[in-house]
Short mmCIF file of N, CA and C in Angstrom, two decimals:
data_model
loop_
_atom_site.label_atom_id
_atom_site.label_comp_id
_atom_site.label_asym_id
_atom_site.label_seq_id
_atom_site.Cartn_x
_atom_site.Cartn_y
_atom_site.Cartn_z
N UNK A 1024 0.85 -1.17 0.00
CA UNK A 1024 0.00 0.00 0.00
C UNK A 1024 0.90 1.24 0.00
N UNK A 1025 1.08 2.26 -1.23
CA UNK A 1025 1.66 3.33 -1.05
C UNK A 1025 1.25 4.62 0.37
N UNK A 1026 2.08 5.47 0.49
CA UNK A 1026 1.93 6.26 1.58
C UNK A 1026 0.40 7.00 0.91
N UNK A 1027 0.35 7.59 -0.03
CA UNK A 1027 -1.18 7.95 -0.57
C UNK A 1027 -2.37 7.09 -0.40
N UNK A 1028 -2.21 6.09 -0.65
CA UNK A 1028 -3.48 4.72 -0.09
C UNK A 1028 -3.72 4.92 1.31
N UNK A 1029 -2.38 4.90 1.73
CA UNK A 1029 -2.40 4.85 3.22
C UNK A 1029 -3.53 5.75 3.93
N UNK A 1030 -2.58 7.29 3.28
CA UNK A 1030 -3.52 8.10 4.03
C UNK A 1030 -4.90 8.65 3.66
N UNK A 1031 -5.66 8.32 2.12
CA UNK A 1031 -7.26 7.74 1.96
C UNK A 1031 -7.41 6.53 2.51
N UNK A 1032 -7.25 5.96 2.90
CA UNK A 1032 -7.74 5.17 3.92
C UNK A 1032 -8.12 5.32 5.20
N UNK A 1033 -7.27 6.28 6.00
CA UNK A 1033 -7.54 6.41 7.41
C UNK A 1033 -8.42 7.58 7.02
N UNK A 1034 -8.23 8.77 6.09
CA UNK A 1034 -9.21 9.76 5.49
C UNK A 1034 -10.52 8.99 6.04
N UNK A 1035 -10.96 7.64 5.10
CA UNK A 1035 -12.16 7.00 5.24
C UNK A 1035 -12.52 6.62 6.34
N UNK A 1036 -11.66 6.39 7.64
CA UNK A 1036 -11.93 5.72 8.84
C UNK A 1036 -12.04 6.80 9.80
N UNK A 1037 -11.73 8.10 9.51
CA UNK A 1037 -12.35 8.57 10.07
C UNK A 1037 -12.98 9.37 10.23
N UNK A 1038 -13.56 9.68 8.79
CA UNK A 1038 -15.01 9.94 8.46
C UNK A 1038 -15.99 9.06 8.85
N UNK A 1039 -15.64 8.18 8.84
CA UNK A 1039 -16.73 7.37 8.98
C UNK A 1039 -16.55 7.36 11.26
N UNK A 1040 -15.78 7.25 11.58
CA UNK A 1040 -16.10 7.71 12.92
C UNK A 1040 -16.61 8.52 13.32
N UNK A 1041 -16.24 9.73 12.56
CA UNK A 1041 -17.32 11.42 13.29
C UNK A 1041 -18.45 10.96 12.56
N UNK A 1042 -19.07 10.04 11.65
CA UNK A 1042 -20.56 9.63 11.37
C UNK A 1042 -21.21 9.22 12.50
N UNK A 1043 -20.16 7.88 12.86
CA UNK A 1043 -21.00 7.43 13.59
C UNK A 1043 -21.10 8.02 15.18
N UNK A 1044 -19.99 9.01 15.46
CA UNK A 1044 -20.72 9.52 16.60
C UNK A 1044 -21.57 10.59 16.60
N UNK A 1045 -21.80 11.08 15.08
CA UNK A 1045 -22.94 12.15 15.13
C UNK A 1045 -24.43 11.65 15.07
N UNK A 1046 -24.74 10.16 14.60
CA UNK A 1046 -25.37 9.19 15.46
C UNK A 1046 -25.84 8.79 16.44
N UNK A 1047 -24.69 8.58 17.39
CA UNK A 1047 -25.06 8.05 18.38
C UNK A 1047 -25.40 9.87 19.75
N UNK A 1048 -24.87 10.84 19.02
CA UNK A 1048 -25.38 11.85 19.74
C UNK A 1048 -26.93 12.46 19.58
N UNK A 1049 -27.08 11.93 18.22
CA UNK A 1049 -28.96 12.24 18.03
C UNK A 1049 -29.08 11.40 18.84
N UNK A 1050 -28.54 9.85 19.05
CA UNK A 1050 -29.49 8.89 19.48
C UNK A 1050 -30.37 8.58 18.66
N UNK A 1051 -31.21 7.11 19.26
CA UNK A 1051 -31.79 6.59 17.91
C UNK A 1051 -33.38 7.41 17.91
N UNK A 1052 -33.72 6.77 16.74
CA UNK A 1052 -34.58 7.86 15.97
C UNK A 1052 -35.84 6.89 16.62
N UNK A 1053 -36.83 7.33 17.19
CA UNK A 1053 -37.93 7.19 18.28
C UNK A 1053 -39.02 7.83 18.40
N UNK A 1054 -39.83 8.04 17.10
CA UNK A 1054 -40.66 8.74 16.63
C UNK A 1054 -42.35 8.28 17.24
N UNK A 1055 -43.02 8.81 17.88
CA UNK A 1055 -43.92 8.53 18.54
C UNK A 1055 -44.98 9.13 18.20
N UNK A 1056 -45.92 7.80 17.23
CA UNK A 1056 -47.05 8.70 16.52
C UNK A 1056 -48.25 7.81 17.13
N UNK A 1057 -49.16 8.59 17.09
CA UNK A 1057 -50.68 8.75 17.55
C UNK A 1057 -51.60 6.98 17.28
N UNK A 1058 -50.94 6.79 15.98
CA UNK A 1058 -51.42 4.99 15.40
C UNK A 1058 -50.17 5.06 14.22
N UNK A 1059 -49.86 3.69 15.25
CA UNK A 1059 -48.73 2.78 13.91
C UNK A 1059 -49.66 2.07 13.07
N UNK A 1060 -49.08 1.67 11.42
CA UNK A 1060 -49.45 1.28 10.92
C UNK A 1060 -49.78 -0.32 11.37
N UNK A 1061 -51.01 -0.92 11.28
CA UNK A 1061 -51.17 -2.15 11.45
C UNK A 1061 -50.51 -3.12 10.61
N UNK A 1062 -50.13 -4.38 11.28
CA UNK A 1062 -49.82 -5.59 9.90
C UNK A 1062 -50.84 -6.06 9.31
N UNK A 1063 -50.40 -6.81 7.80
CA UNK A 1063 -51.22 -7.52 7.03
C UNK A 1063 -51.72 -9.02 7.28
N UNK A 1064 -51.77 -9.49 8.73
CA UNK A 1064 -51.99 -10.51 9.25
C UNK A 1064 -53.19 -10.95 9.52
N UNK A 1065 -53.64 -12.21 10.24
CA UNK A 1065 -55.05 -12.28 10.65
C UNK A 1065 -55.23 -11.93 11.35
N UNK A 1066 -54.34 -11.67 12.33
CA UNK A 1066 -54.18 -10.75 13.90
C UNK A 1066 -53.71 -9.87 13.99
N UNK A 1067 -53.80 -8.81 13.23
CA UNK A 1067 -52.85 -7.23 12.93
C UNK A 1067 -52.16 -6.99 14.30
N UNK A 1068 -50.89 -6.36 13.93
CA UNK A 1068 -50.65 -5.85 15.21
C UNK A 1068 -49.81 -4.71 15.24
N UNK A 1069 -49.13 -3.90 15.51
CA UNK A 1069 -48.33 -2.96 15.05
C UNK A 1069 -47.48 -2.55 16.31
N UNK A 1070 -46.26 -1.67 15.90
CA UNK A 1070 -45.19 -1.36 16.76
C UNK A 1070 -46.18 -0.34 17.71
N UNK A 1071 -45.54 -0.17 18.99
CA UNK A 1071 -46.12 0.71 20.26
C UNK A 1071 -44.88 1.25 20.73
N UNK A 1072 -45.10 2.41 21.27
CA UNK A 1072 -44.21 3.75 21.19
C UNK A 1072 -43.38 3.41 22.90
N UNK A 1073 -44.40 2.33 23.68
CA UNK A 1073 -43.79 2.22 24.87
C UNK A 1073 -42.82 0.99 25.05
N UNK A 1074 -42.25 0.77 23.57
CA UNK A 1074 -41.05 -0.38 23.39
C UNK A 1074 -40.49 0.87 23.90
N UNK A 1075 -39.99 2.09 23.43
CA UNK A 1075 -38.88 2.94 23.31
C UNK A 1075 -38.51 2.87 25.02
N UNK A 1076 -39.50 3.18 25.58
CA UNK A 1076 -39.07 3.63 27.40
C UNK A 1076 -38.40 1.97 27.57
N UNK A 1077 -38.32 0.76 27.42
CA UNK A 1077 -38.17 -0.50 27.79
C UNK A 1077 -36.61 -0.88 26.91
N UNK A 1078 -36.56 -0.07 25.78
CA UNK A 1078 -35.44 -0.49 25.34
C UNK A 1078 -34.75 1.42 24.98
N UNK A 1079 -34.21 2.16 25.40
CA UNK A 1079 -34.04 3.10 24.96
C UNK A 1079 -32.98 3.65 24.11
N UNK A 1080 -31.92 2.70 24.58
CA UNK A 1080 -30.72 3.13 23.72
C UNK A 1080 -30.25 2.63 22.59
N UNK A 1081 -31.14 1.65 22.35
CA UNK A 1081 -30.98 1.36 20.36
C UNK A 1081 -32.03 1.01 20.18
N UNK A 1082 -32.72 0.74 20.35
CA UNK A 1082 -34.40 0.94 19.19
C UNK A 1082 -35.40 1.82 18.48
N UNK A 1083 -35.25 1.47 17.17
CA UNK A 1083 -35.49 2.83 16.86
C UNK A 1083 -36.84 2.55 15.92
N UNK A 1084 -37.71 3.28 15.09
CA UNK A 1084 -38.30 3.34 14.10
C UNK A 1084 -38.53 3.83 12.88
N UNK A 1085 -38.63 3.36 11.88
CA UNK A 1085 -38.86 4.12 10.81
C UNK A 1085 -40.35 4.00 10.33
N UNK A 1086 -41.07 4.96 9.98
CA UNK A 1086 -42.30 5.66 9.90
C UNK A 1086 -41.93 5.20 8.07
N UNK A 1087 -41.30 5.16 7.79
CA UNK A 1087 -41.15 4.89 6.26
C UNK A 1087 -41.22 3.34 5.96
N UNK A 1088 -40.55 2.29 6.81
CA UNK A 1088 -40.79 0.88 6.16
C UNK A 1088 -41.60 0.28 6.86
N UNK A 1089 -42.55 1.05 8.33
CA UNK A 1089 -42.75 0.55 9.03
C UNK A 1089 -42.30 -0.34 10.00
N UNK A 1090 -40.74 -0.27 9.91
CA UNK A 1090 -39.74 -1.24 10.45
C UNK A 1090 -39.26 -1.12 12.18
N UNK A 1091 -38.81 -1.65 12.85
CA UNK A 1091 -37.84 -1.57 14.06
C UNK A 1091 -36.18 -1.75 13.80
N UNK A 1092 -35.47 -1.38 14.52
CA UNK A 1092 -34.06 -1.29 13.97
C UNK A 1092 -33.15 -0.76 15.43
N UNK A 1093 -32.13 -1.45 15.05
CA UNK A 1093 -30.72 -1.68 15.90
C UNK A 1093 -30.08 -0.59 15.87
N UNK A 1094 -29.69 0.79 16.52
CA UNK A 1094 -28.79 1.81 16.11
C UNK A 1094 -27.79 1.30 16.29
N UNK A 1095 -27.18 0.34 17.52
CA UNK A 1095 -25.88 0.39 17.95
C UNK A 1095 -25.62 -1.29 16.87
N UNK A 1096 -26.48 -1.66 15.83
CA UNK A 1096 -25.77 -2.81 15.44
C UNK A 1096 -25.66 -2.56 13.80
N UNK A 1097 -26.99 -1.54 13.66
CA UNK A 1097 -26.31 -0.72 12.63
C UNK A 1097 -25.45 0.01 11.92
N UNK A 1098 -25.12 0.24 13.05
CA UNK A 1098 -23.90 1.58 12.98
C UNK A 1098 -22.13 0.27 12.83
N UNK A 1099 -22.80 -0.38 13.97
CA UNK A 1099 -21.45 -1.61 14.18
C UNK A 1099 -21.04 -2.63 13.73
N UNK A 1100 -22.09 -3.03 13.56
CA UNK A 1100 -21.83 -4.94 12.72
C UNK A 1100 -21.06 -5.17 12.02
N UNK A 1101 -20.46 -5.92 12.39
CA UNK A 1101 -19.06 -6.46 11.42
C UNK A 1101 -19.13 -7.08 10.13
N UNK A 1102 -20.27 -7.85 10.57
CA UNK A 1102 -20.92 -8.63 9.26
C UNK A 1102 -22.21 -9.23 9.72
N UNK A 1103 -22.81 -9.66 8.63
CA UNK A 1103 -24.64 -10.60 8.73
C UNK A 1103 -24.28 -12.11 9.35
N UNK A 1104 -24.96 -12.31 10.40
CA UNK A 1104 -24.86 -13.24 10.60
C UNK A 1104 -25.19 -14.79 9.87
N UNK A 1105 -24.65 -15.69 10.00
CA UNK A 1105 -25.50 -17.02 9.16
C UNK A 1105 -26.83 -17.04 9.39
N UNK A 1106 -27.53 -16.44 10.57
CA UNK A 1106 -28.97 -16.84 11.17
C UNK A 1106 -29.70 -16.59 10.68
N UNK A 1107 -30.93 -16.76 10.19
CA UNK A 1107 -31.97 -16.31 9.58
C UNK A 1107 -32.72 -15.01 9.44
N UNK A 1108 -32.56 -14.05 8.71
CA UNK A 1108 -33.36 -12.79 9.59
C UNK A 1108 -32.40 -12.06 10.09
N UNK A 1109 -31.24 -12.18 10.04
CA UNK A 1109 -30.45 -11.76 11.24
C UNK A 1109 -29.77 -10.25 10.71
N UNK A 1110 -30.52 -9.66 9.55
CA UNK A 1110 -30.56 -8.11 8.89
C UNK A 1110 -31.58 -7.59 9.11
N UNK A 1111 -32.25 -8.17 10.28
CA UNK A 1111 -33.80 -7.38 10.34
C UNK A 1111 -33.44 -6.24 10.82
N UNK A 1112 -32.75 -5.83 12.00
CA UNK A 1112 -32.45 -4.69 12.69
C UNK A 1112 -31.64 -4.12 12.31
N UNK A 1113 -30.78 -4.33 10.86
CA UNK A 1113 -29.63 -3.72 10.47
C UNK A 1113 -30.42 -3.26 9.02
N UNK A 1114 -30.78 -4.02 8.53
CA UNK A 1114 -31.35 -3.74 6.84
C UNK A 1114 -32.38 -3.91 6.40
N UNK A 1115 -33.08 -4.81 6.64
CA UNK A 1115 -34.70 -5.27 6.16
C UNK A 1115 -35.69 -4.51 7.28
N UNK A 1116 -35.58 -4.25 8.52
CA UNK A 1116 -35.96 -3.11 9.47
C UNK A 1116 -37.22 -4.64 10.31
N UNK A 1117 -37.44 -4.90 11.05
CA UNK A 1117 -38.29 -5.49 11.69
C UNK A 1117 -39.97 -5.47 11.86
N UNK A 1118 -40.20 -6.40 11.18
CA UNK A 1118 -41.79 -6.25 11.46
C UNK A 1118 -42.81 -7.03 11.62
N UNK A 1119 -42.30 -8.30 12.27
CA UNK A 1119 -43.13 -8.82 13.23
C UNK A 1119 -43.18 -9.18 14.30
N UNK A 1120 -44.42 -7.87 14.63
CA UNK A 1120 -44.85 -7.14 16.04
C UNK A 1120 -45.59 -8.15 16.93
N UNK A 1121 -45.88 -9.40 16.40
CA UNK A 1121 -46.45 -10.49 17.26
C UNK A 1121 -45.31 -11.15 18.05
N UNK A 1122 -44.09 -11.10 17.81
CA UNK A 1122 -43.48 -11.82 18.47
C UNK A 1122 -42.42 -11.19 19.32
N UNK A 1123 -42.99 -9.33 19.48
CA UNK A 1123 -42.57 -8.98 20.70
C UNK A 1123 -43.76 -9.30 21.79
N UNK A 1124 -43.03 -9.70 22.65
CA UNK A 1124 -44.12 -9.86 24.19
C UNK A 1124 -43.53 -9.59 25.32
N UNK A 1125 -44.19 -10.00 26.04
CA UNK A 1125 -43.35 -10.04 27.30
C UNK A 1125 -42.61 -11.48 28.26
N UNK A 1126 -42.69 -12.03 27.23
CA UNK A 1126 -42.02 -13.05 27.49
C UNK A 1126 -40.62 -13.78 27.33
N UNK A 1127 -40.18 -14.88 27.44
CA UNK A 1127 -38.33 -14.72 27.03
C UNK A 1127 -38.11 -15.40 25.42
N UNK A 1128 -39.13 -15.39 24.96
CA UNK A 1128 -38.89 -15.46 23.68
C UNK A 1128 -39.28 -13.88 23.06
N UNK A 1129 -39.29 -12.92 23.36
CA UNK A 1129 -39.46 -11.72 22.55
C UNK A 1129 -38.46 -11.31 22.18
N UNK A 1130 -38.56 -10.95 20.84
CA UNK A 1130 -38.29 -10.71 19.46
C UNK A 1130 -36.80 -10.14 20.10
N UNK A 1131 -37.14 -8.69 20.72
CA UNK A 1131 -35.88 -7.97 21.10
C UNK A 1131 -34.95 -8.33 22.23
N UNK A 1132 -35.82 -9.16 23.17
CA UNK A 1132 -34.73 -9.98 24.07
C UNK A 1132 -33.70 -10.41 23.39
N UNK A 1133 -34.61 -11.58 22.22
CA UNK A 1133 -33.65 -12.17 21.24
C UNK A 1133 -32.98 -11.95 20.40
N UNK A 1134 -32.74 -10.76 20.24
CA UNK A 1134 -31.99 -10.26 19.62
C UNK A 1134 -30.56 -9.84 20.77
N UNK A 1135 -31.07 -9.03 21.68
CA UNK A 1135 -30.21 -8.79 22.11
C UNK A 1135 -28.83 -9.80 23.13
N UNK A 1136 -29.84 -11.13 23.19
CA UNK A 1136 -28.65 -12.48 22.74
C UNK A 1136 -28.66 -12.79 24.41
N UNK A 1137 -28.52 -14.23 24.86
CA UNK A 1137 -28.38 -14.06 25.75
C UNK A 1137 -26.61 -14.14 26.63
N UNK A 1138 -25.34 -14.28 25.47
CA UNK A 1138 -24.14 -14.36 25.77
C UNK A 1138 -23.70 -12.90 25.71
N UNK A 1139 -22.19 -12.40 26.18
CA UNK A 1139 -21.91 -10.94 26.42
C UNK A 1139 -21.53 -11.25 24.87
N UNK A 1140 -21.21 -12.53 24.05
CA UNK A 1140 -20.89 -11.89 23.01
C UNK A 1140 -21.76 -11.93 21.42
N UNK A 1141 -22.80 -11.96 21.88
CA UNK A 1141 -23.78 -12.07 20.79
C UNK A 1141 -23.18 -10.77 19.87
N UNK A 1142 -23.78 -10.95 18.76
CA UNK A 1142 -23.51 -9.26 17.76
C UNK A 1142 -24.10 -8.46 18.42
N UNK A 1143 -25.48 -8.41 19.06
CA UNK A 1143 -25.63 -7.36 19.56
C UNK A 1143 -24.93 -7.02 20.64
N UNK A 1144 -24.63 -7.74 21.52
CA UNK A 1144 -23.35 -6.87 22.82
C UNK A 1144 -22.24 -6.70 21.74
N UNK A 1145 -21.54 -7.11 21.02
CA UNK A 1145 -20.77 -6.88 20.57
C UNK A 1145 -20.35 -5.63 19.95
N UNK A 1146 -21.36 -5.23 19.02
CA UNK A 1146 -21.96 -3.35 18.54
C UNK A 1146 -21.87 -2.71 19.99
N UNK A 1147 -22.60 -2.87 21.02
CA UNK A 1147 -22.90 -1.77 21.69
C UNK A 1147 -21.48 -1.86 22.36
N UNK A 1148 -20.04 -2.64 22.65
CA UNK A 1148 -19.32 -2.28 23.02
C UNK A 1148 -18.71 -1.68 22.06
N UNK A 1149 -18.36 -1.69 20.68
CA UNK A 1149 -18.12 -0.87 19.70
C UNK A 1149 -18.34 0.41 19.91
N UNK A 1150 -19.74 0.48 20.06
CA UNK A 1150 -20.66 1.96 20.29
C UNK A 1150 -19.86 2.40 21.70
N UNK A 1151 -19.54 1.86 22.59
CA UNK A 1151 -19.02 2.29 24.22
C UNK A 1151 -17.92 2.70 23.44
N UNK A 1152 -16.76 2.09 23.16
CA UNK A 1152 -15.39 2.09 22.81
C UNK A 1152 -15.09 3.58 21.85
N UNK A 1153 -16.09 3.56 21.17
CA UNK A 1153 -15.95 5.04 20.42
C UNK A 1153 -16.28 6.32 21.41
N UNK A 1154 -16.78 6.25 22.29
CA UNK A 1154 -17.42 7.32 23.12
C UNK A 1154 -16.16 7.43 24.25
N UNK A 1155 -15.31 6.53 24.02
CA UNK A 1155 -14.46 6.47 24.96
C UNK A 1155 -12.55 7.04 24.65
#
């Protein structure tokens, strides 16, 4: 790698750092409207604004795909996991709202993994490590 590569490269790394902490200083995007759109199911169900108080520091919404989404695994992820689905909170945005509950199979528990090193702990120490 010549000394010019070199230094567009770190150029890119750290642009892309003051991104992502101008990110994580909005915080995630938590838009709280009056009626979410329902699903196309037999049992409609739709996102509720009082996930945000229960998960606050990465869940976010978009009003555009109707989706749920990961800030701190968005911003972090190293790569897609083999698992099925496992771009819902990074790319395809999340949207089935039946299988958040309150139980230990919900959606965002499971996501958020139950080892320190699932991808999702993994991002949010990413996300710590930059703030640091």
């Amino acid at each position: 790698m010549t000394r010019e590569n070199t230094f567009k490269y770190m150029n890119i790394w750290w642009i892309k750092d003051e991104i992502q902490r101008a990110c994580i200083k909005w915080g995630p995007y938590q838009i709280e409207l009056q009626n979410y759109p329902f699903s196309k199911e037999k049992h409609p169900r739709c996102s509720q604004s009082t996930w945000f108080k229960i998960f606050p520091s990465w869940l976010e919404y978009s009003s555009t795909s109707d989706g749920a989404y990961c800030l701190s695994c968005y911003l972090f992820s190293i790569k897609s996991s083999d698992r099925p689905r496992s771009d819902a909170f990074t790319r395809q945005g999340f949207r089935s709202w039946r299988k958040v509950n309150a139980t230990k199979n919900c959606a965002f528990l499971n996501h958020i993994g139950d080892s320190c090193c699932s991808p999702h702990n993994n991002a949010i120490k990413a996300y710590e490590d930059l703030l640091n």
